[in-house]
Every structure is written in C-alpha cells, then in structure tokens.
XYZ file of C-alpha atoms in Angstrom:
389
model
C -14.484 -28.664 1.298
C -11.904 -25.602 0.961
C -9.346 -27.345 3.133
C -9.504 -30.619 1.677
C -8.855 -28.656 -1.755
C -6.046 -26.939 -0.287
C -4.866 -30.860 1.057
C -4.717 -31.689 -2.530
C -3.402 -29.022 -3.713
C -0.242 -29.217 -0.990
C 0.093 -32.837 -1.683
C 0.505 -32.360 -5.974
C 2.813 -29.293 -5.133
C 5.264 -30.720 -2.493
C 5.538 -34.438 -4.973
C 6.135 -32.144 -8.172
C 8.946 -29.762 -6.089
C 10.550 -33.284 -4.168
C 10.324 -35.906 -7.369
C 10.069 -34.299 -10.396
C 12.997 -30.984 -9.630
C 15.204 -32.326 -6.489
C 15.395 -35.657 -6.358
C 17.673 -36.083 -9.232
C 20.253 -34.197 -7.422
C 19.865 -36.064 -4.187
C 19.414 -39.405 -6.282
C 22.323 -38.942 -9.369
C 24.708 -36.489 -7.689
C 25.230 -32.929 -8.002
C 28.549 -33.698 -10.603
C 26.424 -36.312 -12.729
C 25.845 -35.083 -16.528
C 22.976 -32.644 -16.615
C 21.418 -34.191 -19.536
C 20.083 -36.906 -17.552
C 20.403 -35.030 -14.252
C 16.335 -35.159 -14.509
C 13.433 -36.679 -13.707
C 13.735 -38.993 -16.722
C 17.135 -40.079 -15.245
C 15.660 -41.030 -11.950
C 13.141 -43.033 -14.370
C 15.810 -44.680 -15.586
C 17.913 -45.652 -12.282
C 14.929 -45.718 -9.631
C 11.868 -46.486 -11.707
C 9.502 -47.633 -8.498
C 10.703 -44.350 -6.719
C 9.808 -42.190 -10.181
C 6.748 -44.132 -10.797
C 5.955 -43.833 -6.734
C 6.054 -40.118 -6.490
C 4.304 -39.683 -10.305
C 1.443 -41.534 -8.788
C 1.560 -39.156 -5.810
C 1.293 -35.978 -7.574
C -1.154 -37.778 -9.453
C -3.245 -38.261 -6.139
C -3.163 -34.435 -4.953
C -4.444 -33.261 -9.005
C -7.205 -35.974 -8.306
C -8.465 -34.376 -5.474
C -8.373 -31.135 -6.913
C -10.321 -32.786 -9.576
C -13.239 -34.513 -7.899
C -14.037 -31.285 -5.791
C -13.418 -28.569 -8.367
C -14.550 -30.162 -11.764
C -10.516 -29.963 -13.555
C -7.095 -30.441 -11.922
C -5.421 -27.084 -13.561
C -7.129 -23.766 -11.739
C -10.389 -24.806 -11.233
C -13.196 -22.088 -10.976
C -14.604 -24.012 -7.578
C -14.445 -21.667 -5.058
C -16.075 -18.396 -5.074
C -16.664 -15.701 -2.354
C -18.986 -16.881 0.558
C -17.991 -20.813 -0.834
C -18.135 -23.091 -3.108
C -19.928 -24.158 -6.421
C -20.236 -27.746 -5.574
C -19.648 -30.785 -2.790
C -17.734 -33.700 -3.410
C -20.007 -36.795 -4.808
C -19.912 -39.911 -3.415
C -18.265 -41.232 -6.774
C -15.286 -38.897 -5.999
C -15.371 -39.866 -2.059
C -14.731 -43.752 -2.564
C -11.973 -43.103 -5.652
C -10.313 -40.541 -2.885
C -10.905 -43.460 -0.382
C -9.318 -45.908 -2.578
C -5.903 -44.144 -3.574
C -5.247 -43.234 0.218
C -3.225 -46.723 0.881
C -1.016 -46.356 -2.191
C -0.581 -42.755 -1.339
C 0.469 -43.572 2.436
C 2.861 -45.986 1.146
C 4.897 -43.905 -1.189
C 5.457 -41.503 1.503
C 6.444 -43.403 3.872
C 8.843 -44.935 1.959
C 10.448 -42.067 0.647
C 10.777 -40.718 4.209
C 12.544 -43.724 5.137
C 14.858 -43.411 1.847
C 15.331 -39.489 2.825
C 16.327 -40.233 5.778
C 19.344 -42.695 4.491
C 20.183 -40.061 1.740
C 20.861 -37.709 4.741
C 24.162 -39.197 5.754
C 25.224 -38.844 2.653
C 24.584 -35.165 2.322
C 25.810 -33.962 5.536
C 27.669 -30.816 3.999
C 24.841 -29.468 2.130
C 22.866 -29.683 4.659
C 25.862 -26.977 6.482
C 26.243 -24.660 3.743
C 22.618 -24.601 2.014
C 20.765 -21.779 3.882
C 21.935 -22.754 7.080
C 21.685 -19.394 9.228
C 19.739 -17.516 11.562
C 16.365 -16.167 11.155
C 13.144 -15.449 12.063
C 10.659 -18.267 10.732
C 6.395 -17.226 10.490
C 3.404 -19.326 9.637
C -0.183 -19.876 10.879
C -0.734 -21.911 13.762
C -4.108 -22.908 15.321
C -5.516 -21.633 18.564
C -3.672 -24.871 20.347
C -0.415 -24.117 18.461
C -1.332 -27.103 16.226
C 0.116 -27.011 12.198
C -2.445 -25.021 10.235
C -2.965 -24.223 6.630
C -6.082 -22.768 6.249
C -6.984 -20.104 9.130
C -5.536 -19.355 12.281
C -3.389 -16.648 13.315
C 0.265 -15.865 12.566
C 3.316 -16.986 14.627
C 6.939 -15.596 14.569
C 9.819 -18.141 15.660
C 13.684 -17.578 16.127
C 16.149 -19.615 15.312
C 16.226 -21.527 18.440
C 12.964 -21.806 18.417
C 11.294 -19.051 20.862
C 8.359 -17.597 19.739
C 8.847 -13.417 18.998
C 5.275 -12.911 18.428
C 2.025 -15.253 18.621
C -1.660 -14.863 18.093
C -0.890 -11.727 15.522
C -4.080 -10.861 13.487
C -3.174 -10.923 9.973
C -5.517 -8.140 9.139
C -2.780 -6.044 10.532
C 0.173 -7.232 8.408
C 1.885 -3.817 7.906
C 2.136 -3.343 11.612
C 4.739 -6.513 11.463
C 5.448 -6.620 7.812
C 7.580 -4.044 5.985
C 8.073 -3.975 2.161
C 11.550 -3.248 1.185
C 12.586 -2.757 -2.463
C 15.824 -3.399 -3.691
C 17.752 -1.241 -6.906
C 18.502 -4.458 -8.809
C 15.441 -6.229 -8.481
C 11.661 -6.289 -9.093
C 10.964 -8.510 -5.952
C 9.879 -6.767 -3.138
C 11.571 -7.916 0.127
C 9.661 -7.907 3.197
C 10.865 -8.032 6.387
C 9.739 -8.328 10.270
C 8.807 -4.982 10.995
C 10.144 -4.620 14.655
C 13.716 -5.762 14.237
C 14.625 -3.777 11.157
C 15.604 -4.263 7.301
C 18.407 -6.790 7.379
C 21.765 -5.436 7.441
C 22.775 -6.579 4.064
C 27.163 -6.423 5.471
C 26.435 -8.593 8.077
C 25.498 -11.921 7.268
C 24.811 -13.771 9.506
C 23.574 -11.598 12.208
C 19.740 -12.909 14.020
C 18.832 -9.348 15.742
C 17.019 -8.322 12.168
C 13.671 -8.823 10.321
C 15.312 -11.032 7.795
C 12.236 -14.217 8.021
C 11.734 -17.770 6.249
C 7.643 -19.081 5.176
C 6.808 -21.923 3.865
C 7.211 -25.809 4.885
C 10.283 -25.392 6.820
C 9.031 -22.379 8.626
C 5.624 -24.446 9.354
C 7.416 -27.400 11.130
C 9.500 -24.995 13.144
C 6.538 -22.281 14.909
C 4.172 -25.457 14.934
C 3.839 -27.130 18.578
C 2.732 -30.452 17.039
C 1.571 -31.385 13.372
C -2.093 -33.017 14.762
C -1.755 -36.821 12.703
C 0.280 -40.007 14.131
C 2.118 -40.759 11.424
C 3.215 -37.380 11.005
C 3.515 -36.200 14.767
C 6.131 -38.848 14.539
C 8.482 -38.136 11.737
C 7.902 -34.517 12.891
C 9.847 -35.872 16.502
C 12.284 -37.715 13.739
C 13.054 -34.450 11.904
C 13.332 -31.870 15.295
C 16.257 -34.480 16.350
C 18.332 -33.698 13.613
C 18.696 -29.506 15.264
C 18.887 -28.634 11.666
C 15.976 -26.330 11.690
C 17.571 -23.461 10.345
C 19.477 -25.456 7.409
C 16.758 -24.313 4.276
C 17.928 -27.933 2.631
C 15.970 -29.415 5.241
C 12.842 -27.542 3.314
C 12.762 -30.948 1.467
C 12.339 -32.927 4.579
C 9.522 -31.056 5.854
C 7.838 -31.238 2.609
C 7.547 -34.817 2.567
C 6.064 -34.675 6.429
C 3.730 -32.241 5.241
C 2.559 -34.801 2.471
C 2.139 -37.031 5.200
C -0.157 -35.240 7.389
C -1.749 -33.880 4.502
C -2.987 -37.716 3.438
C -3.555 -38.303 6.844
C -5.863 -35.244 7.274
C -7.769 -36.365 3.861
C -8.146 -39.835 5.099
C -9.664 -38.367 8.643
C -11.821 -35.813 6.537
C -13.592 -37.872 4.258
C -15.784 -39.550 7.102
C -17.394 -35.977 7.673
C -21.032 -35.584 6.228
C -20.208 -32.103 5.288
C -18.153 -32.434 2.267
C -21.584 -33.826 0.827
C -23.927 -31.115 2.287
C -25.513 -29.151 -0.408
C -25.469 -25.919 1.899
C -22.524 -24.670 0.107
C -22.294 -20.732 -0.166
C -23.426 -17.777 1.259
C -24.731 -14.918 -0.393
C -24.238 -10.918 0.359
C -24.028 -7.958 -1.290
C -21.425 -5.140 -0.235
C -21.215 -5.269 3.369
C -17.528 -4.198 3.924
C -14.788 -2.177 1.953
C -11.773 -3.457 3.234
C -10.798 -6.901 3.636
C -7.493 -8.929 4.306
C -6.963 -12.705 3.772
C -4.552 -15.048 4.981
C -3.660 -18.552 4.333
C -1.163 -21.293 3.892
C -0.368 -21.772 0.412
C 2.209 -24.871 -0.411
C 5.099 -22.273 -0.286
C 4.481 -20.434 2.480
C 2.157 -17.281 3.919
C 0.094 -15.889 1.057
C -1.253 -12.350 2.327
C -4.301 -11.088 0.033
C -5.639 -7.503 0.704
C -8.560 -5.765 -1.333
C -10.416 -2.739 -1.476
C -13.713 -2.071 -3.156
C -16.114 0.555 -3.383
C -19.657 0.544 -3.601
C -20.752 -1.217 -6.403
C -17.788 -3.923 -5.511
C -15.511 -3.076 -7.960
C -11.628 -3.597 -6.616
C -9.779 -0.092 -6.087
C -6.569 -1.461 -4.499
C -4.894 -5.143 -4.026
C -1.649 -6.033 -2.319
C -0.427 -9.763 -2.414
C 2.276 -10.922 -0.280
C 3.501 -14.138 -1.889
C 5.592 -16.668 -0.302
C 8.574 -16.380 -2.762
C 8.399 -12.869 -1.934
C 8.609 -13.365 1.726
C 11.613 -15.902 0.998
C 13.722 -13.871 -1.443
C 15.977 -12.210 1.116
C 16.862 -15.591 2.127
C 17.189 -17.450 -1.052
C 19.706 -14.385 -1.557
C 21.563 -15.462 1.385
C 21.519 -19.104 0.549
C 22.916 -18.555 -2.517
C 25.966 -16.083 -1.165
C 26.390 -18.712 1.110
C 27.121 -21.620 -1.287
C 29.223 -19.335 -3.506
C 31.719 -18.888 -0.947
C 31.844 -22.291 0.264
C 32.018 -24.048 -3.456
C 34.077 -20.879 -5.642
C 37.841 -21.002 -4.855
C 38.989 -19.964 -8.009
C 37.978 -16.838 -11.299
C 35.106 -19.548 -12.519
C 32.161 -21.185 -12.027
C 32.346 -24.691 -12.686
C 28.928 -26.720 -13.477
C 28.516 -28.485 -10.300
C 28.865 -25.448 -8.687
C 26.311 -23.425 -10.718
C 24.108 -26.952 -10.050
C 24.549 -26.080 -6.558
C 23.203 -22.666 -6.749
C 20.338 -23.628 -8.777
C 19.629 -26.560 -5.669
C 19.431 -23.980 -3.423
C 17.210 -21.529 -4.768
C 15.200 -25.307 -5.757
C 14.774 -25.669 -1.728
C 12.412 -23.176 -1.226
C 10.526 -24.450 -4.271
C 10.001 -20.438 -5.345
C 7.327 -19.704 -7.580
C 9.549 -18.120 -10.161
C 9.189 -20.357 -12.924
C 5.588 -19.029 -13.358
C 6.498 -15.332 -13.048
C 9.561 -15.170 -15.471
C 10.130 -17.113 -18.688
C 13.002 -17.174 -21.374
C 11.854 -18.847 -24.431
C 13.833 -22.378 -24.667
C 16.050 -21.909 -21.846
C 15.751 -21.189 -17.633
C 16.039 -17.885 -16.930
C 19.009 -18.021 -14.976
C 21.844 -15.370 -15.229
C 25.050 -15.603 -12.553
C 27.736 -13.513 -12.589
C 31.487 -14.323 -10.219
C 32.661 -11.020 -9.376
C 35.855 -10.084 -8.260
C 36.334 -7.740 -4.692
C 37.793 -4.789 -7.294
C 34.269 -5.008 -9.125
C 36.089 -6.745 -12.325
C 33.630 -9.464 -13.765
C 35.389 -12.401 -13.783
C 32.905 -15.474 -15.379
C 29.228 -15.493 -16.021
C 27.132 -18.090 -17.390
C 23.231 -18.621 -18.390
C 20.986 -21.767 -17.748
C-alpha cells in the first residue's frame, strides 16, 4: 500500500514538473514571448498534448486519493503503517484509467524523442559534466524507490560504492555550508568538498539524486515497456547532461504505471492487517527513501516518552544544489557574450535550475512574483546587469 502511494505520488510529480513547467520551453521555444511561454500556451498550440499530460497528473492525485482519503498531504500513513487499504471501488477506477494513462506516456516519449534533435545544444551546455550520481537500488541492482540500499555511480558509469546502509549516511555524506546561502551542500564524503576553481574536475564529492541519477546506478528498471525506453535513453551517452532529467522522468512515469498496473492484482492492498503497534523500543532511527526528486534522508531522535530531541533531513534539492550551481555557471558562459542579460538567456537559466525540478518553490516565496534574483558580474567585481523574475 505505501509503494503504490509513493507510485502515485511519482507519477502526479514527474507530469506537473514535464507538462505544466518545461514543456512550454521545449514546445514554444526558449525566445517565444513569456506571456504565453506557459502551460496555457501549450493549451493553445498542442491542446491533446496539454489535455494528455493534465489527465496524467490527474491519474497520480487519484491514486493518492483512493488510498489516503484526499489528493493534497493526506494523513494515511502513520508509524508501523497505514490507516486504511484500498477498496475495491478505488481498485477498478485505478484499473480503469491505466490504458489512458499508458497511452499518454507513450506518446509523449515518442514526441520527446523527436524534440531531441532539435535541442541538441542544450542538451551540451545544460549540466552536462562529471559527477558522482546516488540512488537506491534493490538487492538485484533493479530501480527502487521505496527501500533498498544506496548506490554511488561515476560518470561513466562504474559503481564507487554499493550496498551502503543508509543508517550510516554521515560516514559517506558530508554537509557543507556555503557564506551566501542557506542551503546546505552535501557532498560524497570520501572524495572531498568540490573544488569550487575547478569546474569540471570528477575526482570530488560533487553528486546528482533524483530521476537522472536513478536511471544511471540502476542495472535495469524491472517493467517491459520501460526496460525498453530505458535501452532507448542509455544510447543517447548523455547520462551526465542534467537536461536529460526530463527524459528519465517520463521513463519513470512509465514504469511507475506499469508497476501500478502489476500491483493491483495483489490481495494485499485489500488486507485489513494494516499497522503495527509498539511503544518505545528504539531511540535512534534513520529513514531512507526515493522521493520524486531524489534521496530523501530522515533521521530522528527521541527519548523516553517518544518525544523528538533531534531531526536531520537530507532533501533532494539539497543534495542537487551544488550542481544546479554548476548548471547554471555553465549556461552563463555559453549564452552571455556581452555586459547584459538578455531574456532568453535569463529563460535559459531558469530551464536549467527547472531540470532538476527543485523543491524551491515550496521553501521560498515572493508575494506576486518568482523569487528569482541574477546578477552578471564583471572579472573586476563591477556589477554589470541584474534582473528579477
């Protein structure tokens, strides 16, 4: 029952991040007018695609819904389990939006995969650099998303470290903090704190989570349909390019559906044995699972009467920021050849940062207006444009 949630809850993430926030610059252009550089644009010049991956996100939220009572943070799963099982009323409307939901996937994979020729140079210059990639895999190296143990990858695609028990995350995991942010920056332990000068060096802890990173320490994805695009998108040697992020997403939706479709035959998500019951047994306690943006590391302490004394989370956006850092540098000095930034460039920026679908729309908020600030700075320190979104 919790990883058929977590299915659903992948599924309405990855359509919101593909349809709703990139598509309209892989669908209009990244010069078109901003005011219709939107989802309502792609409404208005690919209506079946717009109503296609509306309908999708619309599929994961249902899920969500039928196991956990509301689509919006549902108060379904608790410690030891859950409060309820999934009725039969919610198994057939699951079992009848599958086919619609397999269809608008595989279409847009097919239509991804066209837009790819014409996007050639982003895929270059967005992200594309060495690093260290992590995830959970299973105990056959298959994807996983909901246990498992950890997995570190290179950029070519040899495995640093596997089997690592993520109860000991700080033996791997460092948390760096940075002067001019609030982000923490963690970092593979063993190789170092990335040498911010050089940048584009591979012998430091600099590391990628999320979809991408999934699809790259994974030795197989576990569904046909899936297994297949998955052979699709390793032929492409593009694995370190973070615009591919988008690709893997949609595979991920794939397998996800596929997964659901599999799962729903299995007596259990009907069993009314649904939760075990304890009192304090243990002070310490660190959990680990696949969240749609990556690795999400949650570690609590308690004392006796079970009240928390200490929590660290490890968030995926977290994990990613030294990289969407690097991303970003990186397009700047492909795109800025002059003392301003010009709108298709800043578009570009905001594209990148979009490809690891970060989480920072929910942690910071300007009232009427993104809370984006970029400054072009000249090698003497002089400030030479900045602009707001």
């Amino acid at each position: 029952l919790r990883r058929l949630m977590n299915l659903g809850q992948i599924i309405q993430s990855h359509a919101l991040s593909f349809f709703y926030l990139s598509s309209p610059d892989l669908l209009l252009g990244w010069e078109s007018d901003p005011a219709r550089r939107n989802v309502f644009g792609v409404m208005a010049t690919e209506p079946e695609l717009a109503r296609g991956g509306i309908r999708l996100r619309q599929f994961g939220q249902e899920v969500i819904e039928h196991l956990g009572g509301r689509k919006i943070h549902p108060a379904w799963a608790v410690p030891g389990g859950v409060r309820s099982s999934l009725s039969t009323a919610g198994r057939e409307q699951i079992a009848k939006r599958l086919p619609e939901a397999k269809k608008t996937i595989l279409e847009t994979l097919a239509l991804f995969r066209q837009l790819l020729e014409s996007f050639q140079e982003e895929a270059h210059i967005f992200g594309n650099f060495s690093s260290l990639f992590m995830g959970l895999v299973g105990a056959d190296g298959t994807w996983e998303h909901y246990d498992g143990r950890l997995r570190v990858v290179d950029s070519g695609g040899n495995i640093i470290a596997d089997r690592l028990d993520p109860s000991n995350y700080r033996d791997f995991i460092g948390e760096a903090v940075q002067p001019d942010s609030y982000l923490k920056s963690p970092y593979y332990k063993p190789l170092g704190y990335p040498d911010q000068s050089q940048h584009c060096r591979l012998e430091n802890g600099l590391y990628r989570v999320g979809p991408l990173a999934r699809l790259n320490i994974c030795d197989r994805i576990g569904t046909p349909l899936a297994e297949a695009e998955l052979q699709r998108f390793r032929q492409y040697r593009m694995s370190n390019s973070s615009f591919f992020y988008h690709y893997a997403r949609l595979i991920e939706i794939l397998t996800c559906i596929e997964r659901i479709e599999l799962a729903l035959d299995d007596s259990d998500l009907q069993s009314e044995q649904l939760r075990a019951r304890a009192d304090v047994n243990q002070l310490e306690a660190v959990g680990v699972g696949e969240a749609p943006r990556g690795t999400l590391f949650h570690h609590y302490k308690i004392d006796e009467t079970g009240l928390l004394t200490y929590v660290n989370l490890i968030i995926a956006t977290g994990q990613n920021n030294l990289a969407m850092n690097r991303t970003v540098a990186q397009i700047a000095r492909h795109y800025i050849h002059s003392p301003e930034i010009p709108e298709p460039m800043l578009n570009r920026v905001e594209a990148g940062i979009r490809a690891f679908d970060p989480c920072l729309s929910c942690s910071t908020h300007a009232a009427g207006k993104m809370p984006l600030h970029l400054k072009l700075v000249g090698a003497d320190g002089q400030l030479l444009d900045e602009c707001y979104r």
